[in-house]
XYZ file of C-alpha atoms in Angstrom:
784
model
C -35.006 3.263 26.441
C -37.115 2.536 23.139
C -36.102 6.117 22.530
C -32.976 4.776 21.950
C -32.684 1.418 20.162
C -33.353 1.409 16.619
C -34.268 -1.326 14.620
C -32.619 -3.815 12.174
C -33.835 -4.517 8.915
C -35.927 -7.162 10.358
C -37.180 -4.810 12.306
C -36.623 -7.024 15.767
C -34.671 -5.473 18.707
C -32.957 -8.483 19.111
C -31.907 -10.306 22.367
C -28.378 -8.022 22.766
C -26.355 -9.975 20.761
C -25.223 -6.881 18.225
C -28.547 -7.290 16.270
C -29.210 -3.257 17.337
C -27.176 -0.655 15.457
C -24.634 1.486 17.919
C -25.897 3.989 15.975
C -29.017 3.471 16.962
C -28.000 4.672 19.872
C -28.640 8.323 20.438
C -26.731 10.715 18.955
C -23.855 8.231 18.367
C -23.073 8.069 14.757
C -22.605 5.410 12.421
C -19.527 5.860 9.647
C -16.556 4.320 8.365
C -12.805 5.766 9.462
C -10.989 7.092 11.958
C -13.249 10.119 12.547
C -16.121 8.369 12.241
C -14.969 5.632 15.559
C -13.988 8.877 17.077
C -16.594 10.311 17.206
C -18.718 7.261 18.592
C -16.449 6.727 21.632
C -16.872 10.450 22.483
C -20.994 9.653 22.013
C -21.246 7.129 24.448
C -18.974 8.611 27.231
C -21.398 11.712 26.826
C -23.847 8.660 27.372
C -22.044 6.462 29.535
C -21.466 10.081 31.713
C -25.141 11.005 31.774
C -26.646 7.483 33.471
C -25.794 8.070 36.680
C -24.518 10.773 39.416
C -20.466 9.811 39.995
C -19.689 10.527 43.209
C -16.113 10.077 45.166
C -14.232 7.026 45.010
C -16.042 5.802 42.126
C -15.146 5.637 37.757
C -16.143 4.109 34.657
C -13.223 3.272 33.201
C -13.534 2.283 29.427
C -10.798 -0.380 27.785
C -11.048 -2.243 25.109
C -12.503 -0.836 21.601
C -14.273 2.032 23.405
C -10.866 2.825 25.910
C -8.703 3.165 22.752
C -11.208 5.274 20.592
C -11.933 2.745 18.715
C -15.437 1.997 18.037
C -16.573 -0.219 15.503
C -20.297 0.614 14.115
C -21.514 -3.090 15.996
C -18.963 -3.407 18.490
C -19.386 -3.745 21.877
C -18.258 -2.144 25.476
C -16.348 -2.972 27.654
C -16.611 -1.031 30.919
C -14.879 -1.339 34.620
C -17.218 -0.065 36.999
C -13.406 1.371 39.740
C -14.310 1.838 43.406
C -12.679 3.080 46.661
C -14.641 0.324 48.882
C -17.369 2.689 49.072
C -20.674 1.179 49.350
C -23.797 1.092 46.978
C -21.916 0.627 44.188
C -23.835 -2.900 43.028
C -26.610 -0.721 42.490
C -24.414 2.424 40.675
C -23.464 -0.874 38.528
C -27.497 -1.742 38.076
C -28.206 1.967 36.568
C -25.069 1.447 34.053
C -25.429 -1.645 33.091
C -28.884 -2.202 32.290
C -29.510 1.012 30.010
C -26.480 -0.573 27.547
C -28.423 -3.675 27.526
C -31.633 -1.876 26.976
C -30.145 -0.219 23.994
C -29.528 -3.327 22.451
C -25.457 -3.422 23.112
C -23.006 -6.021 23.802
C -21.014 -5.650 26.805
C -17.937 -6.858 29.369
C -18.160 -5.418 31.927
C -16.705 -4.975 35.745
C -16.622 -4.006 38.995
C -13.275 -3.874 41.257
C -11.711 -1.647 43.831
C -8.573 -0.665 42.232
C -6.370 -3.208 44.130
C -8.460 -5.918 42.567
C -7.792 -5.109 39.376
C -4.247 -4.368 39.805
C -4.449 -8.793 41.424
C -6.375 -9.675 38.373
C -3.995 -7.971 35.613
C -1.079 -9.779 37.626
C -2.312 -13.230 37.498
C -3.618 -12.828 33.454
C -1.562 -11.060 30.660
C -5.231 -11.472 28.490
C -6.310 -8.555 31.660
C -3.123 -7.098 31.503
C -3.126 -6.254 28.103
C -6.522 -4.715 28.034
C -5.425 -2.512 31.087
C -3.370 -0.610 28.902
C -6.073 0.490 27.033
C -7.730 1.696 30.341
C -9.367 5.145 29.384
C -10.988 7.549 32.103
C -15.106 8.635 30.635
C -16.799 9.595 34.324
C -16.765 9.708 37.504
C -13.309 10.487 39.932
C -10.632 11.189 37.263
C -8.128 10.840 39.953
C -8.738 7.083 40.548
C -9.062 5.565 36.561
C -5.848 7.939 35.986
C -4.527 5.539 39.246
C -5.424 2.666 37.149
C -3.755 3.333 34.068
C -0.885 4.638 35.750
C -0.085 1.811 38.193
C -1.075 -0.879 35.626
C 1.114 0.263 32.596
C 3.975 0.429 34.759
C 3.425 -3.178 36.320
C 3.467 -3.526 33.041
C 6.058 -1.597 31.674
C 8.091 -3.769 35.100
C 7.259 -7.093 34.040
C 6.215 -8.035 30.188
C 10.084 -9.450 29.548
C 8.220 -12.526 32.169
C 4.943 -12.140 30.882
C 5.417 -12.545 26.807
C 6.464 -16.047 26.522
C 2.522 -16.572 28.607
C 1.009 -14.727 25.862
C 3.269 -16.038 23.151
C 1.347 -19.440 23.646
C -2.225 -17.190 24.377
C -1.544 -16.618 21.146
C 0.332 -19.523 19.123
C -3.206 -21.121 19.810
C -5.059 -18.217 18.777
C -3.563 -18.473 15.958
C -3.864 -21.812 15.119
C -7.822 -22.412 15.516
C -8.362 -18.858 13.298
C -5.352 -19.620 10.739
C -3.311 -16.330 8.991
C -5.678 -14.118 8.003
C -3.274 -12.674 4.698
C -3.547 -16.483 3.149
C -7.541 -17.020 4.394
C -10.241 -16.975 2.031
C -12.787 -15.487 4.186
C -10.667 -14.881 7.262
C -11.498 -13.094 10.782
C -10.640 -9.839 10.732
C -9.789 -9.833 14.659
C -8.513 -12.945 15.374
C -6.392 -13.801 12.854
C -2.487 -14.368 12.259
C -2.372 -10.851 11.092
C -4.907 -9.142 12.858
C -6.661 -6.150 15.142
C -6.198 -9.043 17.786
C -2.094 -8.676 16.913
C -1.991 -5.174 16.801
C -2.964 -4.694 19.787
C -0.076 -7.442 21.271
C 2.268 -5.236 19.384
C 1.582 -1.857 21.131
C 1.710 -4.067 24.628
C 5.596 -4.609 23.514
C 6.053 -1.528 21.971
C 4.546 -0.284 25.994
C 7.051 -2.078 27.352
C 10.169 -0.833 25.531
C 11.317 -3.884 24.185
C 11.402 -2.316 20.440
C 9.883 -0.406 17.981
C 7.158 -2.439 16.818
C 4.380 0.367 15.367
C 5.862 1.241 12.822
C 4.453 4.242 10.286
C 3.712 0.564 8.144
C 1.886 -0.965 10.981
C 0.124 2.361 11.397
C -1.324 2.666 8.214
C -1.734 -1.747 8.232
C -3.939 -0.852 11.581
C -6.317 2.041 9.790
C -6.967 0.264 7.322
C -7.901 -3.609 8.973
C -10.392 -1.169 11.542
C -12.001 0.821 8.136
C -12.664 -2.881 6.435
C -13.812 -4.027 10.222
C -16.531 -1.032 10.233
C -17.842 -1.520 6.503
C -17.703 -5.113 7.143
C -20.335 -4.222 10.269
C -22.279 -1.563 7.565
C -22.441 -3.904 5.066
C -23.897 -6.818 6.838
C -25.935 -4.492 9.455
C -24.485 -6.624 12.313
C -21.490 -7.110 14.767
C -19.259 -9.584 12.205
C -15.460 -9.475 11.807
C -15.344 -12.805 9.248
C -14.850 -10.908 6.445
C -17.218 -13.763 4.468
C -17.012 -14.037 0.601
C -21.299 -12.131 0.271
C -20.114 -9.930 2.001
C -16.426 -9.253 0.184
C -17.517 -7.022 -3.267
C -19.951 -4.711 -0.706
C -17.804 -3.898 2.210
C -15.304 -3.031 -1.147
C -17.540 -0.606 -2.583
C -18.332 1.135 0.708
C -14.206 2.142 0.828
C -14.488 2.681 -2.238
C -12.360 0.411 -3.282
C -12.732 0.179 -7.437
C -10.355 -2.607 -9.245
C -9.691 -1.833 -13.519
C -10.483 -4.666 -15.595
C -6.964 -4.344 -16.348
C -4.436 -3.522 -13.904
C -0.538 -3.270 -14.567
C -0.114 -4.087 -11.443
C -1.195 -7.789 -11.925
C -0.486 -8.065 -15.241
C -2.376 -6.620 -18.603
C -4.649 -8.909 -18.725
C -5.966 -10.080 -15.181
C -9.524 -9.121 -14.232
C -10.715 -9.057 -10.825
C -13.545 -8.119 -8.652
C -13.876 -4.682 -6.308
C -13.792 -7.614 -4.017
C -10.783 -9.691 -4.729
C -9.245 -5.746 -4.474
C -10.169 -6.019 -0.857
C -9.458 -9.478 -0.276
C -5.093 -8.153 -1.595
C -5.127 -5.333 0.348
C -6.144 -7.147 3.378
C -3.439 -9.696 2.529
C -0.833 -6.676 2.251
C -1.877 -5.610 5.176
C -2.335 -9.188 7.477
C 1.407 -9.615 6.465
C 2.913 -6.724 7.478
C 1.552 -7.021 11.100
C 2.476 -10.532 11.168
C 5.774 -9.695 10.169
C 6.016 -7.303 12.462
C 5.380 -9.589 15.623
C 7.272 -12.097 14.373
C 9.895 -9.513 14.526
C 8.645 -7.926 17.965
C 9.655 -11.356 19.404
C 12.653 -12.411 18.402
C 13.744 -8.695 19.509
C 11.715 -10.190 22.999
C 13.973 -13.518 22.229
C 16.829 -11.189 22.259
C 16.472 -9.726 25.179
C 15.962 -12.275 27.351
C 18.668 -13.549 26.062
C 20.846 -11.053 26.776
C 19.048 -10.990 31.170
C 20.480 -14.492 31.297
C 23.980 -13.425 30.246
C 23.960 -10.582 31.948
C 24.308 -7.858 29.452
C 28.158 -8.100 29.290
C 29.252 -11.615 26.636
C 28.882 -10.564 23.058
C 26.213 -13.781 20.893
C 28.733 -15.690 19.045
C 28.764 -16.220 15.545
C 27.989 -18.542 13.694
C 28.585 -19.316 10.192
C 26.020 -21.823 8.387
C 25.929 -21.412 5.128
C 28.850 -20.472 2.085
C 28.125 -16.032 3.147
C 25.366 -17.233 5.280
C 26.237 -16.502 9.573
C 23.552 -17.131 12.561
C 23.932 -14.436 14.648
C 21.614 -14.000 18.472
C 18.890 -16.249 16.404
C 19.031 -14.065 12.950
C 20.772 -15.213 9.813
C 22.745 -12.279 8.467
C 25.527 -11.875 5.832
C 29.200 -12.978 6.219
C 31.011 -9.904 5.543
C 33.142 -11.114 2.265
C 29.488 -11.332 1.139
C 29.050 -7.530 1.934
C 32.139 -6.060 1.171
C 32.496 -7.453 -2.281
C 29.730 -6.841 -5.370
C 26.577 -9.340 -4.132
C 26.173 -12.755 -6.583
C 23.312 -12.671 -7.722
C 22.034 -15.933 -6.299
C 22.755 -14.527 -2.828
C 19.040 -13.768 -1.926
C 17.906 -16.600 -2.885
C 20.430 -19.253 -1.546
C 19.897 -16.724 2.004
C 16.635 -17.921 1.934
C 17.619 -21.290 1.852
C 19.332 -21.262 5.002
C 17.291 -19.542 5.884
C 14.123 -22.484 5.976
C 16.468 -25.625 5.839
C 17.808 -23.961 8.615
C 14.483 -22.669 10.525
C 16.320 -19.079 11.090
C 15.080 -16.228 10.750
C 16.263 -13.673 8.417
C 17.567 -10.174 9.604
C 15.291 -7.490 9.269
C 18.397 -5.065 8.275
C 19.520 -8.123 6.272
C 16.461 -8.556 3.911
C 16.578 -4.371 3.665
C 20.274 -4.820 1.838
C 19.410 -7.557 0.350
C 16.594 -6.100 -1.619
C 18.220 -2.414 -1.920
C 22.030 -4.375 -3.421
C 21.609 -7.812 -4.027
C 21.558 -7.394 -8.607
C 19.033 -10.001 -10.434
C 19.536 -12.765 -11.488
C 20.802 -14.126 -15.285
C 18.654 -15.380 -17.880
C 19.027 -18.295 -17.368
C 19.348 -18.756 -13.602
C 23.429 -19.633 -12.835
C 23.713 -23.311 -11.269
C 24.271 -22.393 -7.511
C 20.588 -19.881 -7.836
C 18.768 -22.935 -9.436
C 20.313 -25.593 -6.559
C 19.279 -22.862 -3.524
C 15.284 -22.165 -5.562
C 15.098 -26.628 -4.833
C 16.689 -26.650 -1.499
C 14.271 -23.411 -0.686
C 11.253 -25.909 -2.261
C 12.400 -29.162 0.043
C 12.737 -28.041 3.433
C 9.747 -29.008 4.529
C 8.843 -26.941 7.897
C 11.174 -23.939 7.509
C 9.814 -23.427 4.063
C 6.517 -21.332 4.632
C 8.262 -18.862 6.898
C 11.120 -18.479 5.201
C 9.106 -17.409 1.970
C 7.137 -15.617 3.172
C 10.305 -12.980 5.253
C 11.425 -12.391 1.585
C 8.048 -11.747 -0.195
C 7.370 -8.997 2.655
C 10.562 -7.814 0.885
C 10.371 -8.083 -2.412
C 12.759 -10.640 -2.703
C 10.581 -12.995 -4.787
C 9.394 -10.316 -7.675
C 13.291 -10.400 -8.656
C 13.575 -14.275 -8.770
C 9.908 -14.403 -10.062
C 8.334 -11.782 -12.180
C 5.303 -13.467 -12.282
C 4.501 -13.950 -8.605
C 3.101 -10.067 -8.557
C -0.058 -11.387 -10.449
C 0.153 -14.945 -7.929
C 0.911 -12.883 -4.628
C -2.386 -12.663 -2.580
C -5.231 -14.011 -5.580
C -8.101 -15.521 -4.467
C -9.236 -18.483 -5.674
C -13.003 -18.522 -5.790
C -14.212 -21.795 -4.766
C -15.415 -23.643 -2.049
C -12.769 -26.541 -1.515
C -9.588 -24.219 -1.575
C -9.331 -22.247 1.848
C -5.857 -20.310 0.959
C -4.993 -17.610 -1.700
C -3.381 -18.814 -5.054
C 0.420 -17.471 -3.855
C -0.455 -19.814 0.149
C -1.851 -22.823 -1.921
C 2.016 -22.515 -4.664
C 4.187 -22.257 -1.608
C 1.865 -24.883 0.717
C 1.996 -27.696 -2.294
C 5.783 -27.441 -2.495
C 5.724 -27.979 1.153
C 3.372 -30.902 0.505
C 5.487 -31.947 -2.063
C 8.540 -33.105 -0.270
C 6.553 -35.340 1.718
C 6.340 -37.664 -1.520
C 10.072 -37.143 -3.266
C 11.124 -40.541 -1.619
C 8.736 -41.820 -3.904
C 9.772 -40.638 -7.663
C 12.949 -40.478 -9.932
C 13.496 -36.517 -10.120
C 12.628 -35.251 -7.208
C 13.731 -31.517 -8.028
C 11.171 -32.031 -10.790
C 8.318 -32.896 -8.408
C 8.714 -29.963 -6.221
C 9.649 -27.403 -9.282
C 5.561 -28.894 -11.071
C 4.325 -28.582 -7.547
C 5.111 -24.690 -7.110
C 4.363 -23.970 -10.359
C 0.894 -26.549 -10.410
C -1.891 -23.666 -10.872
C 0.129 -20.958 -12.082
C -2.019 -20.967 -15.446
C -5.348 -19.026 -12.807
C -5.967 -15.826 -12.572
C -5.794 -15.412 -16.435
C -7.958 -15.455 -19.318
C -9.046 -18.781 -20.554
C -8.707 -20.035 -16.925
C -11.128 -17.910 -15.094
C -9.975 -15.630 -12.293
C -8.469 -17.331 -10.343
C -10.278 -20.578 -10.624
C -13.764 -20.259 -10.540
C -16.107 -23.336 -10.834
C -16.080 -23.966 -15.054
C -12.606 -22.976 -15.303
C -10.759 -25.968 -13.537
C -9.712 -28.036 -16.523
C -8.135 -25.160 -17.918
C -5.450 -23.157 -16.155
C -3.859 -26.786 -16.438
C -3.962 -25.777 -20.629
C -2.997 -22.371 -19.912
C -0.501 -22.713 -17.297
C 1.289 -25.479 -19.390
C 3.808 -22.968 -21.232
C 4.616 -20.191 -18.498
C 5.568 -22.684 -16.438
C 8.357 -23.773 -19.564
C 8.822 -20.068 -19.737
C 9.066 -20.295 -16.074
C 11.954 -23.819 -16.308
C 13.784 -22.428 -19.141
C 14.788 -19.187 -17.106
C 16.081 -21.453 -14.373
C 18.291 -23.022 -16.293
C 16.762 -26.903 -16.754
C 17.429 -27.985 -19.997
C 14.433 -28.513 -22.651
C 13.668 -32.167 -22.491
C 13.082 -30.753 -18.747
C 11.361 -28.128 -19.230
C 8.675 -30.055 -21.820
C 8.274 -32.275 -18.835
C 7.588 -29.413 -16.218
C 4.983 -28.321 -18.974
C 3.764 -32.309 -18.691
C 3.250 -32.138 -15.112
C 1.108 -28.588 -15.028
C -0.486 -29.628 -17.764
C -1.665 -33.257 -16.791
C -1.776 -32.367 -13.277
C -5.291 -32.763 -12.699
C -6.040 -35.622 -14.683
C -5.445 -38.774 -12.090
C -8.981 -37.913 -9.759
C -10.705 -36.089 -12.828
C -10.176 -39.827 -14.414
C -10.474 -41.842 -11.191
C -13.756 -39.926 -9.497
C -15.362 -39.789 -13.127
C -14.088 -42.291 -15.356
C -14.728 -46.415 -14.589
C -11.176 -46.972 -14.079
C -12.567 -51.426 -15.556
C -12.667 -50.296 -18.958
C -10.129 -50.555 -21.151
C -9.718 -47.929 -22.816
C -9.830 -45.305 -19.590
C -6.394 -47.231 -18.906
C -5.741 -47.069 -22.421
C -6.102 -42.740 -22.805
C -4.262 -42.266 -18.894
C -1.209 -44.349 -20.080
C -1.468 -42.449 -23.758
C -1.170 -38.922 -22.145
C 1.205 -40.207 -18.916
C 3.681 -41.308 -21.631
C 6.112 -43.185 -18.558
C 6.071 -44.676 -15.752
C 8.485 -41.940 -14.517
C 6.124 -38.788 -14.937
C 2.724 -41.613 -13.552
C 5.503 -41.609 -10.644
C 5.491 -37.500 -10.549
C 1.766 -36.956 -11.327
C 0.553 -39.160 -8.573
C 3.176 -37.242 -5.674
C 1.650 -33.889 -7.311
C -1.906 -35.021 -6.919
C -1.699 -36.184 -2.996
C 0.698 -32.393 -2.904
C -1.668 -30.739 -4.204
C -4.777 -32.430 -2.356
C -3.004 -31.172 1.139
C -2.248 -28.046 -0.158
C -6.108 -27.296 -0.706
C -7.938 -28.096 1.884
C -9.449 -31.091 3.635
C -12.769 -31.415 0.698
C -10.163 -31.571 -1.805
C -9.651 -35.338 -0.349
C -10.515 -37.979 1.568
C -9.873 -42.764 1.646
C -12.001 -42.966 -1.004
C -10.447 -40.725 -3.595
C -7.378 -42.183 -2.476
C -8.119 -45.462 -3.084
C -9.395 -44.860 -6.711
C -5.638 -42.807 -7.638
C -3.748 -45.223 -6.430
C -5.622 -47.961 -8.610
C -5.682 -46.158 -11.539
C -1.669 -45.746 -11.024
C -1.462 -49.530 -10.193
C -4.018 -49.828 -13.739
C -1.817 -47.703 -16.089
C 1.316 -48.467 -14.444
C 0.654 -51.942 -15.866
C -0.116 -51.009 -19.293
C 2.681 -48.985 -19.645
C 5.404 -51.299 -18.521
C 4.103 -54.533 -20.244
C 2.113 -52.712 -23.424
C -1.185 -54.793 -22.103
C -4.305 -53.825 -20.147
C -5.004 -55.014 -17.162
C -7.994 -56.540 -17.219
C -11.715 -56.049 -15.958
C -11.735 -57.459 -12.459
C -14.099 -60.329 -12.394
C -17.503 -60.357 -9.927
C -17.748 -60.956 -6.210
C -18.353 -64.229 -6.059
C -21.026 -64.077 -2.768
C -23.048 -62.208 -5.794
C -23.444 -64.608 -8.479
C -24.759 -68.105 -6.513
C -27.128 -68.263 -3.680
C -30.547 -67.128 -3.787
C -32.035 -63.895 -4.620
C -31.688 -61.236 -3.065
C -28.441 -60.279 -2.181
C -27.193 -57.905 0.452
C -23.792 -56.496 1.573
C -22.472 -54.262 3.634
C -19.753 -53.826 4.328
C -17.589 -50.646 5.373
C -18.395 -48.275 2.240
C -19.456 -50.831 -0.255
C -23.249 -51.818 -0.592
C -23.114 -54.333 -3.184
C -26.755 -55.716 -4.376
C -27.497 -59.178 -6.496
C -31.449 -59.518 -7.800
C -33.787 -60.637 -10.678
C -32.162 -60.196 -13.530
C -34.445 -56.788 -14.621
C -34.638 -52.520 -15.844
C -34.075 -50.371 -13.207
C -32.266 -51.616 -10.568
C -29.574 -49.215 -10.581
C -32.463 -46.281 -9.728
C -34.499 -49.132 -7.350
C -30.499 -48.896 -5.152
C -29.674 -45.386 -5.647
C -33.361 -43.943 -4.225
C -32.865 -46.831 -1.155
C -29.771 -45.136 -0.639
C -30.498 -41.416 -0.455
C -33.215 -43.072 2.038
C -30.976 -44.340 3.755
C -28.828 -40.664 3.453
C -26.051 -42.122 2.590
C -24.170 -40.098 -0.458
C -23.756 -42.551 -3.393
C -19.824 -41.796 -4.676
C -19.769 -44.745 -7.605
C -21.410 -47.400 -8.932
C -21.685 -50.085 -11.327
C -24.621 -52.308 -12.734
C -24.162 -55.153 -14.773
C -25.270 -58.221 -15.597
C -23.822 -62.169 -15.380
C -25.519 -65.200 -15.738
C -28.532 -63.217 -15.261
C -28.630 -62.297 -11.899
C -28.195 -57.938 -12.489
C -24.905 -56.922 -9.660
C -25.037 -53.255 -8.834
C -21.995 -52.479 -6.355
C -21.749 -48.740 -5.063
C -18.913 -46.980 -2.886
C -20.528 -44.338 -0.127
C -20.540 -42.055 2.638
C -22.847 -41.037 4.836
C -23.859 -37.058 4.177
C -24.577 -36.210 7.420
C -21.825 -37.863 8.695
C -23.614 -40.689 10.835
C -24.204 -43.767 9.069
C -27.188 -44.887 8.845
C -28.675 -48.489 10.151
C -27.110 -51.370 8.795
C -30.047 -53.603 9.909
C -33.099 -51.425 8.164
C -30.477 -50.443 5.073
C -30.253 -54.356 4.753
C -33.986 -54.340 4.937
C -35.329 -51.411 3.141
C -32.413 -53.207 -0.065
C -34.247 -56.407 0.317
C -38.082 -55.223 -0.148
C -37.052 -52.788 -2.623
C -35.292 -54.853 -4.842
C -37.619 -57.372 -4.735
C -40.814 -54.579 -6.171
C -41.858 -54.120 -3.222
C -44.561 -50.658 -3.628
C -44.706 -49.412 -0.355
C -40.170 -48.349 -0.588
C -40.661 -47.660 -3.577
C -42.927 -44.780 -2.634
C -41.203 -43.944 0.204
C -37.930 -43.595 -2.201
C -39.355 -41.012 -4.230
C -41.523 -39.294 -1.622
C -38.200 -38.409 0.509
C -36.047 -37.458 -2.685
C -38.147 -35.280 -5.107
C -38.594 -33.470 -1.898
C -34.802 -32.903 -1.809
C -34.174 -31.950 -5.176
C -31.643 -29.138 -4.962
C -31.300 -25.659 -6.347
C -28.360 -23.838 -7.493
C -26.997 -22.650 -11.948
C -28.594 -23.832 -14.757
C -27.771 -28.092 -15.472
C -25.981 -28.798 -17.996
C -25.767 -32.157 -19.820
C -22.695 -32.950 -21.880
C -21.139 -36.427 -24.096
C -18.345 -37.418 -25.109
C -17.494 -39.856 -27.584
C -15.265 -43.002 -27.405
C -14.616 -42.343 -24.154
C -15.632 -46.158 -22.898
C -14.728 -49.663 -25.049
C -18.700 -50.757 -24.711
C -20.680 -47.780 -23.742
C -21.925 -44.233 -24.519
C -20.059 -41.513 -21.966
C -23.422 -38.854 -20.749
C -21.681 -36.690 -18.490
C -24.388 -34.227 -15.703
C -23.104 -31.240 -14.764
C -24.935 -29.571 -11.743
C -25.955 -27.925 -7.964
C -25.327 -31.082 -5.905
C -28.874 -32.576 -3.901
C -30.007 -35.491 -1.604
C -31.218 -37.854 -4.315
C -29.695 -36.679 -7.628
C -28.286 -40.163 -8.621
C -31.790 -41.510 -7.955
C -33.648 -38.785 -9.787
C -31.624 -38.733 -13.189
C -31.217 -42.845 -13.094
C -34.988 -43.099 -13.075
C -35.628 -41.037 -15.647
C -32.585 -42.477 -17.972
C -34.341 -45.880 -16.987
C -38.019 -44.979 -17.920
C -36.482 -42.806 -21.362
C -35.207 -46.629 -22.079
C -31.492 -45.898 -21.854
C -29.085 -48.377 -19.537
C -27.169 -47.366 -17.188
C -23.651 -50.284 -17.431
C -21.842 -47.437 -14.407
C -22.112 -44.821 -12.440
C -19.541 -42.474 -11.030
C -20.259 -39.530 -8.524
C -17.813 -36.570 -8.663
C -18.928 -33.994 -5.854
C -16.838 -30.127 -5.927
C -18.309 -28.203 -3.482
C -21.566 -27.697 -4.951
C -21.903 -28.995 -7.805
C -21.198 -32.514 -8.735
C -20.173 -33.560 -12.394
C -21.459 -37.603 -12.617
C -20.794 -39.368 -15.717
C -23.141 -42.297 -16.704
C -22.229 -44.798 -18.863
C -24.974 -45.919 -21.230
C -24.776 -49.317 -23.104
C -25.143 -49.512 -26.612
C -23.843 -47.491 -29.683
C -23.723 -43.354 -30.485
C -26.983 -42.419 -30.275
C -28.167 -39.760 -32.746
C -28.824 -36.436 -32.122
C -32.679 -36.348 -31.939
C -32.578 -39.657 -29.145
C -29.489 -37.869 -27.479
C -31.193 -34.158 -27.426
C -35.063 -36.540 -25.931
C -31.948 -37.916 -23.177
C -30.974 -34.621 -22.320
C -34.766 -33.684 -21.882
C -34.955 -36.339 -19.722
C -32.024 -35.828 -17.405
C -32.299 -31.925 -17.095
C -36.000 -32.052 -16.323
C -34.699 -35.029 -13.405
C -32.651 -32.590 -12.388
């Protein structure tokens, strides 16, 4: 079958794992679009039909993409060899399956009688759904048509009973793959709102439960198919996850070009082609997800009606002013529809939906979008209260917000939302697009409202904290290097929103402060020496009062939880809490807290002293230069990342204390680590040689590193900050270079941001002259 094979870019024929182009099969074209997909299906039909003679009572049936005539360029084939109990079926199957495998095409296959196929469909809802796509390819057409007709009829009769099982399976898949509309690298097929969900909508529509495939859904489906086709073509293999490195190429194949200035996103927003693709995918996924939510509710109502016997009318129950529950959904009270609507009506409906966790009826959303008047500026008290209720509603916030967003209600509340919607965040620690991140942060902030004096301002500050992302001065959507700038850009924007919704001037200013300083606590906690009075004094000066400090502390934790698991750790939480405690002491008493005393166990007893407890490594040795570099190198040898390091001298003893974490998840052998540390600090040359060989072999790569000096950032030291790509042994190399250049390091703070680090080194002494700074910079950069 070598004539059927088209090798991939590497020249390999692969192992059947989609390393070969499906369009390498003779007569099967590549390309993007509905026409190309149909042409591939027809070509496969011809090829498969010609692989064997077809006796009576045997039919080849396609399901999946081939059954729907939606073959992706690198998709697989789903085939059923259907027979009526005739002999020689196994030999016939071999004549079909082996040529497909030899052609490098992925194959999902089965051999079944008509009764077996229908029996499996009755027991397995996923098989039942698959047979709804069944289509005759070759052989006995009457046998194939009987399967299609019987399977469809069975589904229509049993769908209402089987849908709960299907919903459980679907929910589990969503939990595993997330929501396509909000993910930066979502799975186009399996994530919520993806192609798999369109198949469920098709099944619900086939059962006659509701009109699930409305024109908007069909259009979104075709665009998602086009995107998947372009992703296959771009990657040269089967891949359904829209990974970052392929986005721009996929956008180019689809002809998506984002102009530098687009009025839909804001007059000064620069968006890349890949970002335009993500926005389109997000919109389509939202369309699919919302349609499926409607379809599930329609199925629930149908089952509920059958349980009631179909004669009892559902009860209407008031749940809030102008809001009524009707058959499991929220609708407007008749009095609200008859009179001129209150401008706050849509917000009050959203707040009711979030607090009751009940969906808003589609007709109600459409009516609100068409007839609810715009909010005045400033907002009335009812609207402001409804917004705070909505933001603090907990688990009901996200679905209620998403429903309102799908019908354009939020654009009427916040004109800025058009720019923020589906905006990608090009930062490896973020898992959501910007709009979802803001809503998720408000949700997470709701967990901390009892810890602060003004829970309403916490919720609003959390919702607005990243409003400056994507604007000039920040870097598009929070790219590395712009993380600090978006808080400055966003503060006046947040103040404008706060003023528009009717907050008084002092509270408007506080919202601006929360947005401007929302990165202060984590940045200082992870990059500065918390025992230095200058550090505490500067934070206290910026924060101003304990109430603001509490708000910032809660906002930091909410922001991290909404960002993703890589944004927070127990170590980071302890550092932030320690900083908050010290700053509160300064604000309450006006006295800066004293630096902590050295560990008594390190300043007594014979040398060297090595203590290993949890994430702490403490070493005491005879005072000499280079001890910090030696300890850092030994820790790198044992694959430990240093998060913070402090070096000091007490009564002729050099003390080094480090906070560490395993680089690859498994902690090292404490006996081996302790032994190497003792030998290394005692000057064992063999250990030093091992350190240098291992660390120097592990140098990282990436963008050009940079050194930044900070004046007056410490009491008795100058601060050198290194921004570079992360790599094993980096701290060892840099501290060795500083030591060899004659600089004494008092403390080091290591902050990892995805694949980059921002490492701060406290160098003991006065501010060095320019030529000395240049020499130290050169030494550090050479080490990196």
